[in-house]
Amino acid sequence: MSSTAPAIVYLDHNATTRPVPEAVAAMVQALRQDWANPSSTHGPGQDARRLLASARGRVAAFLGCAVAELVFTSGATEANHMAVLGAVKASGRERVLMSAVEHPGLQALAQRLRGEGVKVDFIPVDAQGRLSLAAARSLIAQDVALVSVMGANNETGVLMPVAEVAALARAAGAWMHVDATQLAGKAALGFAASGADLMSVSAHKLGGPKGIGALLVRKGLAIPPLLCGRQERNRRGGTENVPGIAGFAAACDRAAATLQADIERMRALRQRLEDGLSALPGVHVYGREAERLCNTLCLRFGSLDAEQVLMKLERAGIVASSGAACSAGGTQPSHVLLAMGESELHAKAGVRLSLGPETTAAEIDATIAAATEHLLPLLALAEAQPVS
Ligand code: PMP
């Protein structure tokens, strides 16, 4: 028996990325050497504190924010919660706006807020997944605490007009929050230049570890903490995740050095994949006319259920994912595709292929070949028996 496992073509980088070697090394070093509590006043504690300060400076430089604007959190989900709940509490206003295609964590928070009497309205998107600025303009008013719009959608990769929404929010005295989780490592990110007041990021989408991320808070904004304690300038209590932060910083250093080349490479490979797959009959690419992230391809193969497509692809060694959520009650359609006006059937058919910096041309060609071999017969069959 061969000792090497069959190679898997990993096309699920929007879900998470493999930690880069520099991040793993930095984490191991922090665990072995700088394991003391950075709040301790003794020597080992001060060593950990110095590591934390260095890492904070490097993450801030990568994200284009001031060191004092960076609050480390357990990831983007926590950062999103802190932004929304903090804005409602700080402003005294009782209305929140968010795009109709925000991450499920934010959608769930919206439901909870509604249950607690906070008004939440969703800004619609068009059939390409682009945010309606006209709707944003009419919804943003003086009673809004916060407008939350993601930088790029995790399912379709469609980019959102952050600067324009930020200007509208500012004019109404509302805070603007950007969930930039999918931008980091795939687009240039500058908090200061974005016009946003708050921005969420997560390390594991750019080659860092899971369980660490940040909320960027514009200077001068007093945001109440979710977790009380003295750490992070009283904005996020709890002993700092030093190994996670060290890994995050190492991933940022690496991404900063390779970002432009990575973007160009991923864009060219995504185009190759898109061209190859859209040559198959019945393939529909989502957000094709919109500005999109360089690495993301969201499509459906006719009306084939995403689950069926993903199973076929995985058998051929290719792993990807769908926006549709599987639950005990069966497949739930993707809320993103529904918001784009898709039918329930098609909203269960969306498949997301997301590339990373290490994706190769050979892997892209293998994916096109596998889809042609394994999905083409299914498509032909489905065409012969159209769904009623
Ligand atoms: N927002 C977006 C847009 C995401 O894609 C994700 C990760 N799937 C999150 C938030 C949640 O990030 P984390 O895993 O760090 O909580």
GROMACS .gro file of C-alpha atoms and ligand atoms in nm:
model
  404
    1MET     CA    1   0.000   0.000   0.000
    2SER     CA    2   0.126   0.345  -0.083
    3SER     CA    3   0.213   0.554   0.221
    4THR     CA    4   0.111   0.879   0.056
    5ALA     CA    5  -0.254   0.978   0.081
    6PRO     CA    6  -0.417   1.070  -0.250
    7ALA     CA    7  -0.376   1.441  -0.316
    8ILE     CA    8  -0.687   1.643  -0.253
    9VAL     CA    9  -0.763   1.948  -0.461
   10TYR     CA   10  -0.872   2.195  -0.195
   11LEU     CA   11  -1.105   2.458  -0.340
   12ASP     CA   12  -1.264   2.577  -0.015
   13HIS     CA   13  -1.037   2.864   0.085
   14ASN     CA   14  -1.332   3.090   0.169
   15ALA     CA   15  -1.423   2.843   0.445
   16THR     CA   16  -1.070   2.835   0.581
   17THR     CA   17  -0.710   2.830   0.467
   18ARG     CA   18  -0.423   2.599   0.559
   19PRO     CA   19  -0.206   2.779   0.816
   20VAL     CA   20   0.113   2.897   0.646
   21PRO     CA   21   0.439   2.746   0.784
   22GLU     CA   22   0.543   3.083   0.928
   23ALA     CA   23   0.221   3.097   1.133
   24VAL     CA   24   0.266   2.742   1.263
   25ALA     CA   25   0.628   2.816   1.359
   26ALA     CA   26   0.531   3.141   1.537
   27MET     CA   27   0.258   2.963   1.731
   28VAL     CA   28   0.483   2.678   1.838
   29GLN     CA   29   0.746   2.928   1.948
   30ALA     CA   30   0.487   3.124   2.150
   31LEU     CA   31   0.357   2.806   2.314
   32ARG     CA   32   0.703   2.676   2.398
   33GLN     CA   33   0.877   2.997   2.494
   34ASP     CA   34   0.642   3.292   2.545
   35TRP     CA   35   0.371   3.110   2.733
   36ALA     CA   36   0.357   3.339   3.037
   37ASN     CA   37   0.066   3.576   3.096
   38PRO     CA   38   0.136   3.910   2.926
   39SER     CA   39  -0.028   4.088   3.221
   40SER     CA   40   0.229   3.946   3.464
   41THR     CA   41   0.491   4.195   3.573
   42HIS     CA   42   0.777   3.944   3.600
   43GLY     CA   43   1.034   3.878   3.326
   44PRO     CA   44   0.857   3.593   3.143
   45GLY     CA   45   0.530   3.790   3.149
   46GLN     CA   46   0.708   4.090   3.002
   47ASP     CA   47   0.858   3.870   2.728
   48ALA     CA   48   0.505   3.760   2.632
   49ARG     CA   49   0.395   4.124   2.647
   50ARG     CA   50   0.671   4.225   2.406
   51LEU     CA   51   0.571   3.948   2.166
   52LEU     CA   52   0.211   4.070   2.185
   53ALA     CA   53   0.315   4.429   2.115
   54SER     CA   54   0.525   4.328   1.816
   55ALA     CA   55   0.244   4.111   1.675
   56ARG     CA   56  -0.011   4.387   1.728
   57GLY     CA   57   0.203   4.635   1.534
   58ARG     CA   58   0.244   4.394   1.241
   59VAL     CA   59  -0.128   4.306   1.221
   60ALA     CA   60  -0.220   4.676   1.240
   61ALA     CA   61   0.028   4.759   0.963
   62PHE     CA   62  -0.123   4.490   0.739
   63LEU     CA   63  -0.479   4.606   0.804
   64GLY     CA   64  -0.396   4.974   0.762
   65CYS     CA   65  -0.507   5.085   1.107
   66ALA     CA   66  -0.344   5.245   1.410
   67VAL     CA   67  -0.227   5.009   1.684
   68ALA     CA   68  -0.478   5.164   1.928
   69GLU     CA   69  -0.761   5.087   1.685
   70LEU     CA   70  -0.702   4.711   1.694
   71VAL     CA   71  -0.897   4.492   1.937
   72PHE     CA   72  -0.812   4.122   1.923
   73THR     CA   73  -1.117   3.894   1.943
   74SER     CA   74  -1.182   3.523   1.905
   75GLY     CA   75  -1.260   3.572   1.537
   76ALA     CA   76  -1.490   3.758   1.301
   77THR     CA   77  -1.811   3.626   1.457
   78GLU     CA   78  -1.725   3.784   1.790
   79ALA     CA   79  -1.605   4.103   1.619
   80ASN     CA   80  -1.935   4.126   1.428
   81HIS     CA   81  -2.133   4.083   1.749
   82MET     CA   82  -1.925   4.343   1.929
   83ALA     CA   83  -1.978   4.593   1.648
   84VAL     CA   84  -2.355   4.552   1.624
   85LEU     CA   85  -2.437   4.516   1.994
   86GLY     CA   86  -2.187   4.789   2.085
   87ALA     CA   87  -2.337   5.034   1.835
   88VAL     CA   88  -2.691   4.977   1.959
   89LYS     CA   89  -2.584   5.022   2.320
   90ALA     CA   90  -2.361   5.324   2.262
   91SER     CA   91  -2.596   5.516   2.032
   92GLY     CA   92  -2.926   5.465   2.213
   93ARG     CA   93  -3.077   5.427   1.864
   94GLU     CA   94  -3.295   5.124   1.806
   95ARG     CA   95  -3.253   5.043   1.438
   96VAL     CA   96  -2.984   4.845   1.258
   97LEU     CA   97  -2.936   4.801   0.884
   98MET     CA   98  -2.745   4.523   0.719
   99SER     CA   99  -2.717   4.381   0.372
  100ALA     CA  100  -2.947   4.091   0.290
  101VAL     CA  101  -2.644   3.870   0.223
  102GLU     CA  102  -2.446   3.905   0.548
  103HIS     CA  103  -2.279   3.603   0.708
  104PRO     CA  104  -2.517   3.360   0.888
  105GLY     CA  105  -2.376   3.468   1.227
  106LEU     CA  106  -2.491   3.825   1.166
  107GLN     CA  107  -2.824   3.708   1.026
  108ALA     CA  108  -2.881   3.508   1.344
  109LEU     CA  109  -2.790   3.810   1.556
  110ALA     CA  110  -3.043   4.014   1.356
  111GLN     CA  111  -3.314   3.764   1.449
  112ARG     CA  112  -3.216   3.785   1.815
  113LEU     CA  113  -3.220   4.165   1.811
  114ARG     CA  114  -3.564   4.166   1.653
  115GLY     CA  115  -3.685   3.943   1.936
  116GLU     CA  116  -3.549   4.204   2.178
  117GLY     CA  117  -3.737   4.488   2.011
  118VAL     CA  118  -3.456   4.633   1.798
  119LYS     CA  119  -3.564   4.708   1.443
  120VAL     CA  120  -3.349   4.541   1.178
  121ASP     CA  121  -3.389   4.615   0.809
  122PHE     CA  122  -3.204   4.445   0.525
  123ILE     CA  123  -3.059   4.630   0.228
  124PRO     CA  124  -3.139   4.427  -0.086
  125VAL     CA  125  -2.900   4.313  -0.357
  126ASP     CA  126  -2.965   4.278  -0.731
  127ALA     CA  127  -2.956   3.958  -0.941
  128GLN     CA  128  -2.576   3.990  -0.964
  129GLY     CA  129  -2.543   4.012  -0.586
  130ARG     CA  130  -2.458   4.385  -0.590
  131LEU     CA  131  -2.588   4.598  -0.304
  132SER     CA  132  -2.863   4.842  -0.400
  133LEU     CA  133  -2.725   5.187  -0.318
  134ALA     CA  134  -3.064   5.339  -0.396
  135ALA     CA  135  -3.222   5.121  -0.126
  136ALA     CA  136  -2.938   5.203   0.114
  137ARG     CA  137  -2.996   5.573   0.051
  138SER     CA  138  -3.366   5.546   0.132
  139LEU     CA  139  -3.320   5.321   0.439
  140ILE     CA  140  -3.035   5.506   0.612
  141ALA     CA  141  -3.190   5.767   0.842
  142GLN     CA  142  -3.131   5.947   1.171
  143ASP     CA  143  -3.272   5.658   1.379
  144VAL     CA  144  -3.011   5.407   1.255
  145ALA     CA  145  -2.739   5.303   1.503
  146LEU     CA  146  -2.528   5.101   1.262
  147VAL     CA  147  -2.508   4.998   0.899
  148SER     CA  148  -2.331   4.665   0.853
  149VAL     CA  149  -2.218   4.564   0.504
  150MET     CA  150  -1.964   4.296   0.423
  151GLY     CA  151  -1.660   4.385   0.211
  152ALA     CA  152  -1.708   4.081  -0.010
  153ASN     CA  153  -1.967   3.808   0.002
  154ASN     CA  154  -1.835   3.473   0.118
  155GLU     CA  155  -2.051   3.272  -0.126
  156THR     CA  156  -2.034   3.473  -0.449
  157GLY     CA  157  -1.725   3.687  -0.389
  158VAL     CA  158  -1.921   3.995  -0.499
  159LEU     CA  159  -1.765   4.317  -0.365
  160MET     CA  160  -1.978   4.572  -0.181
  161PRO     CA  161  -1.963   4.954  -0.212
  162VAL     CA  162  -1.815   5.016   0.133
  163ALA     CA  163  -1.701   5.377   0.083
  164GLU     CA  164  -2.038   5.486  -0.058
  165VAL     CA  165  -2.234   5.326   0.227
  166ALA     CA  166  -1.991   5.472   0.482
  167ALA     CA  167  -2.057   5.822   0.344
  168LEU     CA  168  -2.434   5.770   0.366
  169ALA     CA  169  -2.403   5.640   0.722
  170ARG     CA  170  -2.184   5.928   0.831
  171ALA     CA  171  -2.434   6.181   0.695
  172ALA     CA  172  -2.705   6.022   0.912
  173GLY     CA  173  -2.484   6.005   1.223
  174ALA     CA  174  -2.481   5.624   1.210
  175TRP     CA  175  -2.177   5.401   1.248
  176MET     CA  176  -2.063   5.191   0.954
  177HIS     CA  177  -1.932   4.837   1.008
  178VAL     CA  178  -1.760   4.627   0.744
  179ASP     CA  179  -1.725   4.253   0.780
  180ALA     CA  180  -1.399   4.235   0.585
  181THR     CA  181  -1.337   3.867   0.664
  182GLN     CA  182  -1.330   3.761   0.299
  183LEU     CA  183  -1.122   4.057   0.181
  184ALA     CA  184  -0.813   3.989   0.390
  185GLY     CA  185  -0.548   3.809   0.186
  186LYS     CA  186  -0.744   3.853  -0.139
  187ALA     CA  187  -0.762   4.231  -0.177
  188ALA     CA  188  -0.577   4.536  -0.049
  189LEU     CA  189  -0.724   4.628   0.288
  190GLY     CA  190  -0.694   4.974   0.438
  191PHE     CA  191  -0.908   5.051   0.740
  192ALA     CA  192  -0.819   5.420   0.749
  193ALA     CA  193  -0.896   5.465   0.378
  194SER     CA  194  -1.217   5.259   0.385
  195GLY     CA  195  -1.428   5.525   0.555
  196ALA     CA  196  -1.570   5.262   0.790
  197ASP     CA  197  -1.592   5.308   1.166
  198LEU     CA  198  -1.562   4.939   1.249
  199MET     CA  199  -1.414   4.643   1.063
  200SER     CA  200  -1.406   4.269   1.139
  201VAL     CA  201  -1.135   4.030   1.026
  202SER     CA  202  -1.037   3.670   1.097
  203ALA     CA  203  -0.689   3.514   1.085
  204HIS     CA  204  -0.789   3.175   0.948
  205LYS     CA  205  -0.895   3.315   0.612
  206LEU     CA  206  -0.543   3.433   0.532
  207GLY     CA  207  -0.316   3.155   0.646
  208GLY     CA  208  -0.343   3.214   1.021
  209PRO     CA  209  -0.499   3.001   1.293
  210LYS     CA  210  -0.866   2.968   1.386
  211GLY     CA  211  -1.004   3.130   1.699
  212ILE     CA  212  -0.832   3.465   1.653
  213GLY     CA  213  -0.945   3.778   1.472
  214ALA     CA  214  -0.996   4.144   1.536
  215LEU     CA  215  -1.239   4.430   1.544
  216LEU     CA  216  -1.091   4.757   1.423
  217VAL     CA  217  -1.246   5.053   1.601
  218ARG     CA  218  -1.196   5.401   1.458
  219LYS     CA  219  -1.005   5.631   1.693
  220GLY     CA  220  -1.237   5.824   1.921
  221LEU     CA  221  -1.523   5.574   1.903
  222ALA     CA  222  -1.617   5.448   2.249
  223ILE     CA  223  -1.754   5.099   2.197
  224PRO     CA  224  -1.883   4.903   2.496
  225PRO     CA  225  -1.714   4.564   2.541
  226LEU     CA  226  -1.889   4.231   2.497
  227LEU     CA  227  -1.653   4.077   2.754
  228CYS     CA  228  -1.548   4.297   3.043
  229GLY     CA  229  -1.190   4.304   3.167
  230ARG     CA  230  -0.876   4.518   3.151
  231GLN     CA  231  -0.719   4.361   2.843
  232GLU     CA  232  -0.727   4.530   2.501
  233ARG     CA  233  -0.760   4.874   2.666
  234ASN     CA  234  -1.075   4.763   2.851
  235ARG     CA  235  -1.245   4.672   2.524
  236ARG     CA  236  -1.214   4.291   2.539
  237GLY     CA  237  -1.152   4.109   2.861
  238GLY     CA  238  -0.974   3.775   2.886
  239THR     CA  239  -0.609   3.670   2.880
  240GLU     CA  240  -0.481   3.738   2.532
  241ASN     CA  241  -0.451   3.442   2.293
  242VAL     CA  242  -0.076   3.499   2.252
  243PRO     CA  243  -0.004   3.196   2.029
  244GLY     CA  244  -0.303   3.278   1.810
  245ILE     CA  245  -0.200   3.643   1.785
  246ALA     CA  246   0.160   3.543   1.703
  247GLY     CA  247   0.028   3.316   1.425
  248PHE     CA  248  -0.203   3.590   1.299
  249ALA     CA  249   0.089   3.835   1.276
  250ALA     CA  250   0.309   3.585   1.092
  251ALA     CA  251   0.027   3.520   0.842
  252CYS     CA  252  -0.012   3.896   0.789
  253ASP     CA  253   0.363   3.936   0.728
  254ARG     CA  254   0.354   3.662   0.468
  255ALA     CA  255   0.037   3.793   0.303
  256ALA     CA  256   0.180   4.145   0.289
  257ALA     CA  257   0.485   4.018   0.104
  258THR     CA  258   0.298   3.809  -0.152
  259LEU     CA  259  -0.045   3.977  -0.182
  260GLN     CA  260  -0.015   4.140  -0.525
  261ALA     CA  261   0.134   3.830  -0.687
  262ASP     CA  262  -0.123   3.607  -0.511
  263ILE     CA  263  -0.413   3.820  -0.636
  264GLU     CA  264  -0.292   3.811  -0.996
  265ARG     CA  265  -0.228   3.437  -0.986
  266MET     CA  266  -0.564   3.353  -0.828
  267ARG     CA  267  -0.749   3.581  -1.069
  268ALA     CA  268  -0.593   3.414  -1.373
  269LEU     CA  269  -0.664   3.064  -1.237
  270ARG     CA  270  -1.020   3.155  -1.140
  271GLN     CA  271  -1.074   3.278  -1.496
  272ARG     CA  272  -0.934   2.953  -1.635
  273LEU     CA  273  -1.172   2.757  -1.411
  274GLU     CA  274  -1.467   2.978  -1.501
  275ASP     CA  275  -1.398   2.950  -1.873
  276GLY     CA  276  -1.359   2.572  -1.851
  277LEU     CA  277  -1.671   2.509  -1.645
  278SER     CA  278  -1.898   2.756  -1.818
  279ALA     CA  279  -1.836   2.568  -2.142
  280LEU     CA  280  -2.047   2.284  -1.994
  281PRO     CA  281  -2.416   2.300  -2.088
  282GLY     CA  282  -2.647   2.449  -1.827
  283VAL     CA  283  -2.373   2.601  -1.611
  284HIS     CA  284  -2.466   2.938  -1.465
  285VAL     CA  285  -2.205   3.162  -1.297
  286TYR     CA  286  -2.329   3.387  -1.016
  287GLY     CA  287  -2.219   3.750  -1.004
  288ARG     CA  288  -2.044   3.723  -1.339
  289GLU     CA  289  -2.114   4.086  -1.425
  290ALA     CA  290  -2.026   4.216  -1.079
  291GLU     CA  291  -1.687   4.308  -0.939
  292ARG     CA  292  -1.576   3.999  -0.750
  293LEU     CA  293  -1.297   3.869  -0.531
  294CYS     CA  294  -1.007   3.726  -0.733
  295ASN     CA  295  -1.045   3.372  -0.595
  296THR     CA  296  -1.417   3.293  -0.584
  297LEU     CA  297  -1.637   3.114  -0.837
  298CYS     CA  298  -1.999   3.050  -0.743
  299LEU     CA  299  -2.201   2.858  -0.996
  300ARG     CA  300  -2.468   2.598  -1.046
  301PHE     CA  301  -2.469   2.301  -1.278
  302GLY     CA  302  -2.817   2.328  -1.425
  303SER     CA  303  -3.051   2.254  -1.136
  304LEU     CA  304  -2.838   1.977  -0.986
  305ASP     CA  305  -2.850   1.985  -0.608
  306ALA     CA  306  -2.526   2.120  -0.462
  307GLU     CA  307  -2.498   1.822  -0.231
  308GLN     CA  308  -2.500   1.581  -0.525
  309VAL     CA  309  -2.244   1.789  -0.716
  310LEU     CA  310  -2.013   1.817  -0.415
  311MET     CA  311  -2.032   1.443  -0.353
  312LYS     CA  312  -1.936   1.366  -0.713
  313LEU     CA  313  -1.650   1.614  -0.701
  314GLU     CA  314  -1.521   1.481  -0.370
  315ARG     CA  315  -1.516   1.127  -0.508
  316ALA     CA  316  -1.290   1.267  -0.779
  317GLY     CA  317  -1.066   1.424  -0.513
  318ILE     CA  318  -1.195   1.781  -0.528
  319VAL     CA  319  -1.337   1.947  -0.217
  320ALA     CA  320  -1.548   2.261  -0.224
  321SER     CA  321  -1.867   2.379  -0.057
  322SER     CA  322  -2.210   2.527  -0.105
  323GLY     CA  323  -2.394   2.816   0.053
  324ALA     CA  324  -2.688   2.590   0.118
  325ALA     CA  325  -2.687   2.467   0.476
  326CYS     CA  326  -2.754   2.102   0.551
  327SER     CA  327  -2.968   2.039   0.856
  328ALA     CA  328  -3.173   1.754   0.995
  329GLY     CA  329  -3.470   1.880   0.795
  330GLY     CA  330  -3.279   1.854   0.464
  331THR     CA  331  -3.090   2.110   0.258
  332GLN     CA  332  -3.177   2.472   0.327
  333PRO     CA  333  -3.143   2.704   0.027
  334SER     CA  334  -2.867   2.966   0.032
  335HIS     CA  335  -3.001   3.295   0.171
  336VAL     CA  336  -2.754   3.476  -0.053
  337LEU     CA  337  -2.889   3.322  -0.375
  338LEU     CA  338  -3.249   3.372  -0.256
  339ALA     CA  339  -3.169   3.740  -0.196
  340MET     CA  340  -3.040   3.754  -0.556
  341GLY     CA  341  -3.384   3.641  -0.671
  342GLU     CA  342  -3.308   3.275  -0.734
  343SER     CA  343  -3.576   3.008  -0.693
  344GLU     CA  344  -3.552   2.765  -0.400
  345LEU     CA  345  -3.441   2.494  -0.642
  346HIS     CA  346  -3.154   2.702  -0.774
  347ALA     CA  347  -3.067   2.837  -0.429
  348LYS     CA  348  -2.994   2.475  -0.331
  349ALA     CA  349  -2.779   2.425  -0.639
  350GLY     CA  350  -2.510   2.690  -0.583
  351VAL     CA  351  -2.159   2.551  -0.550
  352ARG     CA  352  -1.865   2.764  -0.438
  353LEU     CA  353  -1.516   2.694  -0.562
  354SER     CA  354  -1.264   2.915  -0.383
  355LEU     CA  355  -0.896   2.921  -0.471
  356GLY     CA  356  -0.597   2.996  -0.252
  357PRO     CA  357  -0.243   3.120  -0.312
  358GLU     CA  358  -0.117   2.762  -0.343
  359THR     CA  359  -0.378   2.649  -0.598
  360THR     CA  360  -0.207   2.529  -0.917
  361ALA     CA  361  -0.303   2.528  -1.285
  362ALA     CA  362  -0.288   2.146  -1.277
  363GLU     CA  363  -0.550   2.143  -1.000
  364ILE     CA  364  -0.775   2.374  -1.197
  365ASP     CA  365  -0.744   2.153  -1.505
  366ALA     CA  366  -0.815   1.843  -1.293
  367THR     CA  367  -1.130   2.012  -1.161
  368ILE     CA  368  -1.254   2.097  -1.510
  369ALA     CA  369  -1.179   1.741  -1.624
  370ALA     CA  370  -1.360   1.590  -1.322
  371ALA     CA  371  -1.667   1.809  -1.374
  372THR     CA  372  -1.674   1.717  -1.741
  373GLU     CA  373  -1.641   1.348  -1.669
  374HIS     CA  374  -1.874   1.317  -1.369
  375LEU     CA  375  -2.122   1.603  -1.397
  376LEU     CA  376  -2.180   1.619  -1.771
  377PRO     CA  377  -2.372   1.285  -1.775
  378LEU     CA  378  -2.590   1.408  -1.486
  379LEU     CA  379  -2.658   1.733  -1.666
  380ALA     CA  380  -2.754   1.547  -1.982
  381LEU     CA  381  -2.986   1.324  -1.779
  382ALA     CA  382  -3.147   1.621  -1.606
  383GLU     CA  383  -3.198   1.794  -1.939
  384ALA     CA  384  -3.376   1.486  -2.074
  385GLN     CA  385  -3.610   1.490  -1.771
  386PRO     CA  386  -3.675   1.856  -1.698
  387VAL     CA  387  -3.792   1.933  -1.344
  388SER     CA  388  -4.161   2.014  -1.336
  389PMP     N1  389  -1.792   3.672   0.823
  389PMP     C1  390  -1.767   3.617   0.704
  389PMP     C2  391  -1.797   3.694   0.579
  389PMP     C3  392  -1.711   3.489   0.696
  389PMP     O1  393  -1.687   3.434   0.578
  389PMP     C4  394  -1.683   3.419   0.817
  389PMP     C5  395  -1.623   3.281   0.815
  389PMP     N2  396  -1.696   3.187   0.743
  389PMP     C6  397  -1.712   3.482   0.938
  389PMP     C7  398  -1.766   3.607   0.937
  389PMP     C8  399  -1.686   3.413   1.070
  389PMP     O2  400  -1.550   3.417   1.101
  389PMP     P1  401  -1.490   3.334   1.225
  389PMP     O3  402  -1.478   3.194   1.178
  389PMP     O4  403  -1.357   3.397   1.252
  389PMP     O5  404  -1.582   3.353   1.339
   0.00000   0.00000   0.00000
